[in-house]
Coordinates of C-alpha atoms in Angstrom, one line a residue:
M1 CA -10.1 7.7 11.4
A2 CA -11.7 10.1 8.9
G3 CA -8.3 10.5 7.2
L4 CA -8.0 6.7 6.9
A5 CA -11.5 6.6 5.4
V6 CA -10.3 9.0 2.7
A7 CA -7.2 7.0 2.1
V8 CA -9.1 3.8 1.7
V9 CA -11.4 5.4 -0.9
A10 CA -8.4 6.8 -2.7
V11 CA -6.4 3.5 -2.9
S12 CA -9.6 1.7 -4.0
T13 CA -9.3 3.6 -7.3
S14 CA -5.9 2.0 -8.0
A15 CA -7.4 -1.3 -9.3
I16 CA -9.6 0.6 -11.8
L17 CA -6.7 2.8 -13.1
V18 CA -4.4 -0.2 -13.3
D19 CA -7.0 -2.2 -15.2
V20 CA -7.6 0.5 -17.7
S21 CA -3.9 1.0 -18.4
D22 CA -2.2 -1.3 -20.9
A23 CA 1.4 -0.6 -19.8
P24 CA 3.4 -3.3 -18.0
S25 CA 2.8 -3.6 -14.3
L26 CA 6.4 -2.5 -13.3
V27 CA 6.1 0.6 -15.6
K28 CA 2.8 1.6 -13.9
A29 CA 4.5 1.2 -10.5
V30 CA 7.6 3.2 -11.6
W31 CA 5.8 6.2 -13.0
R32 CA 3.2 6.2 -10.2
V33 CA 5.9 6.6 -7.6
V34 CA 8.0 9.0 -9.7
F35 CA 5.1 11.4 -10.1
M36 CA 4.2 11.0 -6.4
T37 CA 7.8 12.1 -5.6
A38 CA 7.6 15.1 -7.9
L39 CA 4.3 16.2 -6.5
V40 CA 5.4 16.2 -2.9
A41 CA 8.8 17.8 -3.7
P42 CA 7.7 21.5 -3.4
F43 CA 6.2 20.8 0.1
A44 CA 9.4 19.0 1.2
V45 CA 11.5 22.0 0.0
R46 CA 9.4 24.3 2.2
E47 CA 10.3 22.2 5.2
R48 CA 13.9 21.4 4.2
D49 CA 15.2 22.7 7.5
Q50 CA 13.8 19.5 9.1
F51 CA 16.4 17.4 7.2
E52 CA 19.2 18.9 9.3
S53 CA 17.7 17.5 12.5
V54 CA 17.1 14.0 11.2
S55 CA 19.2 11.5 13.1
G56 CA 21.3 8.8 11.4
T57 CA 19.0 6.1 12.7
D58 CA 15.9 7.9 11.3
W59 CA 17.7 8.2 7.9
V60 CA 18.2 4.5 7.9
L61 CA 14.5 3.9 8.8
V62 CA 13.2 6.2 6.1
T63 CA 15.5 4.6 3.5
V64 CA 14.4 1.1 4.6
S65 CA 10.7 2.2 4.4
G66 CA 11.1 3.4 0.8
A67 CA 12.9 0.2 -0.2
L68 CA 10.3 -1.9 1.5
L69 CA 7.5 0.0 -0.4
A70 CA 9.3 -0.8 -3.6
G71 CA 9.7 -4.4 -2.6
H72 CA 5.9 -4.6 -1.9
F73 CA 5.1 -3.3 -5.4
A74 CA 7.7 -5.4 -7.2
A75 CA 6.9 -8.7 -5.4
W76 CA 3.1 -8.3 -5.5
F77 CA 3.0 -7.4 -9.2
A78 CA 5.4 -10.2 -10.0
S79 CA 3.3 -12.7 -8.0
I80 CA 0.4 -12.2 -10.4
D81 CA 2.5 -13.5 -13.3
Y82 CA 3.0 -16.9 -11.5
T83 CA -0.2 -17.6 -9.5
S84 CA -3.9 -16.8 -9.7
I85 CA -5.0 -13.2 -9.0
A86 CA -7.3 -14.6 -6.3
A87 CA -4.4 -16.4 -4.5
S88 CA -2.1 -13.4 -4.9
T89 CA -4.7 -10.9 -3.5
T90 CA -5.6 -13.1 -0.6
L91 CA -2.0 -13.7 0.5
V92 CA -0.8 -10.0 0.1
Q93 CA -3.7 -9.0 2.3
T94 CA -2.3 -11.0 5.3
Q95 CA 0.0 -8.0 6.0
P96 CA -2.0 -6.9 9.1
A97 CA -0.8 -10.1 10.8
F98 CA 2.8 -9.1 10.1
V99 CA 2.2 -5.6 11.3
A100 CA 0.5 -6.7 14.5
V101 CA 3.5 -9.0 15.4
G102 CA 6.0 -6.4 14.4
A103 CA 4.3 -3.6 16.3
W104 CA 4.4 -5.7 19.4
L105 CA 8.0 -6.7 19.0
L106 CA 9.5 -3.5 17.7
L107 CA 7.2 -0.6 18.7
D108 CA 5.9 -1.8 22.0
E109 CA 2.3 -1.3 20.8
R110 CA 0.0 -3.5 22.9
V111 CA -2.2 -5.7 20.8
T112 CA -5.3 -6.4 22.8
A113 CA -7.5 -9.5 22.3
R114 CA -10.1 -7.3 20.6
V115 CA -7.6 -5.8 18.1
A116 CA -6.3 -9.3 17.4
G117 CA -9.8 -10.6 16.9
G118 CA -10.6 -7.7 14.5
I119 CA -7.5 -8.5 12.5
V120 CA -8.4 -12.2 12.2
V121 CA -12.0 -11.3 11.2
A122 CA -10.8 -8.8 8.5
I123 CA -8.3 -11.4 7.1
A124 CA -11.0 -14.0 7.1
G125 CA -13.1 -11.6 5.1
S126 CA -10.3 -11.1 2.5
V127 CA -10.1 -14.9 2.1
L128 CA -13.8 -15.1 1.5
L129 CA -13.7 -12.2 -0.9
S130 CA -11.1 -14.1 -3.0
A131 CA -12.7 -17.5 -2.6
G132 CA -15.0 -17.1 -5.6
G133 CA -12.1 -16.9 -7.9
L134 CA -10.3 -19.8 -6.2
L135 CA -13.4 -22.0 -6.3
G136 CA -14.5 -20.9 -9.7
G137 CA -11.5 -22.6 -11.4
A138 CA -9.3 -19.5 -11.9
T139 CA -6.0 -20.2 -13.7
V140 CA -3.5 -21.3 -11.2
G141 CA -0.5 -19.9 -13.0
S142 CA 2.8 -21.1 -14.3
N143 CA 4.5 -21.5 -10.9
P144 CA 2.0 -21.1 -8.0
S145 CA 4.5 -21.9 -5.3
L146 CA 6.8 -19.1 -6.4
G147 CA 3.8 -16.7 -7.0
N148 CA 2.4 -17.4 -3.6
A149 CA 5.7 -16.9 -1.9
L150 CA 6.1 -13.6 -3.7
A151 CA 2.7 -12.5 -2.6
V152 CA 3.6 -13.3 1.0
L153 CA 6.9 -11.3 0.5
G154 CA 4.8 -8.4 -0.7
A155 CA 2.7 -8.6 2.4
A156 CA 5.7 -8.7 4.7
S157 CA 7.3 -5.8 2.8
A158 CA 4.1 -3.7 3.1
A159 CA 4.1 -4.5 6.9
G160 CA 7.7 -3.3 7.2
Y161 CA 6.9 -0.1 5.3
V162 CA 4.0 0.7 7.7
L163 CA 6.1 -0.2 10.8
A164 CA 9.1 1.9 9.8
G165 CA 6.8 4.8 9.0
R166 CA 5.0 4.6 12.3
S167 CA 8.4 4.9 14.1
V168 CA 9.8 7.9 12.1
R169 CA 6.6 9.8 11.7
Q170 CA 6.6 10.5 15.5
R171 CA 9.7 12.8 14.8
L172 CA 9.5 13.9 11.2
S173 CA 6.7 15.9 9.5
L174 CA 4.8 14.5 6.6
A175 CA 6.2 16.2 3.5
P176 CA 9.9 15.6 4.2
Y177 CA 9.2 12.0 5.2
V178 CA 7.1 11.0 2.2
F179 CA 9.5 12.8 -0.2
V180 CA 12.4 10.6 0.9
V181 CA 10.3 7.4 1.1
Y182 CA 8.8 7.9 -2.3
G183 CA 12.2 9.0 -3.8
V184 CA 13.9 5.8 -2.5
C185 CA 11.0 3.7 -3.7
A186 CA 11.1 5.3 -7.2
A187 CA 14.9 4.9 -7.4
T188 CA 14.6 1.2 -6.4
L189 CA 11.9 0.5 -8.9
V190 CA 13.7 2.3 -11.7
A191 CA 16.8 0.2 -10.9
V192 CA 14.7 -3.0 -11.1
A193 CA 13.2 -1.9 -14.4
V194 CA 16.6 -1.1 -15.9
W195 CA 18.0 -4.4 -14.7
Q196 CA 15.1 -6.3 -16.3
G197 CA 15.4 -4.2 -19.5
T198 CA 11.9 -2.8 -19.2
T199 CA 11.1 0.1 -21.5
L200 CA 10.0 3.1 -19.4
T201 CA 9.2 5.6 -22.2
G202 CA 7.3 5.7 -25.5
Y203 CA 3.7 5.1 -24.2
A204 CA 0.6 6.8 -25.6
A205 CA -0.6 10.1 -24.1
H206 CA -3.6 8.5 -22.3
E207 CA -1.2 6.2 -20.5
W208 CA 0.7 9.1 -19.0
V209 CA -2.7 10.6 -17.9
L210 CA -3.4 7.3 -16.1
F211 CA 0.1 7.2 -14.5
L212 CA -0.5 10.7 -13.2
G213 CA -4.0 9.7 -12.0
M214 CA -2.4 6.8 -10.1
A215 CA 0.0 9.2 -8.4
V216 CA -2.7 11.8 -7.4
G217 CA -5.5 9.3 -6.4
P218 CA -4.1 6.2 -4.7
G219 CA -0.7 7.8 -4.4
L220 CA -1.1 11.3 -2.8
L221 CA -4.6 10.9 -1.4
G222 CA -4.0 7.3 -0.5
H223 CA -0.5 6.5 0.6
T224 CA 0.3 10.0 1.7
V225 CA -2.7 10.3 3.9
I226 CA -1.8 6.8 5.3
N227 CA 1.6 8.1 6.2
W228 CA 0.0 11.2 7.8
S229 CA -2.2 8.9 9.9
L230 CA 0.8 6.9 11.2
K231 CA 1.6 9.7 13.6
Y232 CA -1.8 9.5 15.3
V233 CA -3.1 6.0 14.8
E234 CA -1.5 2.7 15.8
S235 CA 0.1 0.8 12.9
S236 CA -2.0 -2.3 13.5
V237 CA -5.2 -0.2 13.1
V238 CA -3.8 1.5 9.9
S239 CA -2.9 -1.8 8.4
V240 CA -6.2 -3.6 9.0
T241 CA -8.1 -0.5 7.7
L242 CA -6.4 -0.9 4.4
L243 CA -8.2 -4.2 3.9
G244 CA -11.2 -2.0 3.0
E245 CA -9.4 -1.4 -0.4
P246 CA -10.8 -4.5 -2.2
V247 CA -14.3 -3.6 -0.9
G248 CA -14.0 -0.1 -2.3
S249 CA -12.6 -1.4 -5.6
A250 CA -15.5 -3.8 -5.9
V251 CA -18.0 -0.9 -5.4
L252 CA -16.2 1.3 -8.0
A253 CA -16.0 -1.6 -10.5
L254 CA -19.8 -2.0 -10.1
V255 CA -20.4 1.7 -10.7
L256 CA -17.8 2.5 -13.3
L257 CA -17.3 -0.9 -15.1
A258 CA -20.7 -2.5 -14.5
E259 CA -18.9 -5.5 -12.9
V260 CA -21.5 -7.1 -10.6
P261 CA -19.8 -8.7 -7.5
G262 CA -20.5 -12.3 -6.8
P263 CA -21.8 -13.6 -3.4
F264 CA -18.3 -14.3 -2.1
T265 CA -17.3 -10.7 -2.8
V266 CA -20.4 -9.3 -1.1
V267 CA -20.1 -11.5 2.0
G268 CA -16.3 -11.2 2.2
G269 CA -16.6 -7.4 1.9
A270 CA -19.1 -7.3 4.7
V271 CA -16.8 -9.4 7.0
I272 CA -13.8 -7.2 6.2
L273 CA -15.8 -4.1 7.2
V274 CA -16.8 -5.8 10.5
G275 CA -13.2 -6.6 11.2
I276 CA -12.1 -3.0 10.5
A277 CA -14.9 -1.7 12.8
V278 CA -13.8 -4.0 15.6
T279 CA -10.2 -3.1 15.3
A280 CA -10.8 0.6 15.0
T281 CA -13.2 0.8 18.0
A282 CA -10.9 -1.4 20.1
R283 CA -8.3 1.4 20.3
N284 CA -10.8 3.5 22.2
T285 CA -11.6 0.8 24.8

């Protein structure tokens, strides 16, 4: 669980870095994952002999995991263009429910009543955390139905990414696994950017520093540590722990950007932490 705590802190920096950058959302996602792939490549090369023992089924699962990670980024970022940030954030944070069901159906992971209760509490906290924006008259967006659907698709894609990783990580070490996953994710996002006609180059120097920061912080110390933990911790626990991200982001925004959280953020964050604690301790009972 200590590794997951590090990962949550790391991914919590993502919102700050994304907020500071002026580049299009898809461009941020592309370069974040491209740099992540490049940074883990030397470690994957050192363990390249493992690729020879990977079964055909595992290659399919790793490829699917990378494509689902790309789908998560693309769908979630796009949802913000059509619906409110509060609605998008709330819906994308329902992914622990998808993971719990998928882990039970596909991985034979038993979901106890206490784990299920913790997931429900954490999701309820995420709804509370976003309720301030929803009740405060936030802009609904140009097509809220489409935006909300995309956010749910982003949640389901993130769940599939976690579930596929949980399965393969039992047989493949970290560096080779994340290298292929990130590589597939990067290739998929680049293809989407090219298809949309998005310009991927020509940004100011400080933007490239931010792209690299996204790769090192929320990328390597966040997603890579999450993938490491999937070998040792149940996927449902990993998934619900990530609901701590908006709590960490709110704390960092207070410290770095002087953004004072409202009452819904404070109460919702506390409820999320309770849900995470219930879920995490349930695996030891």
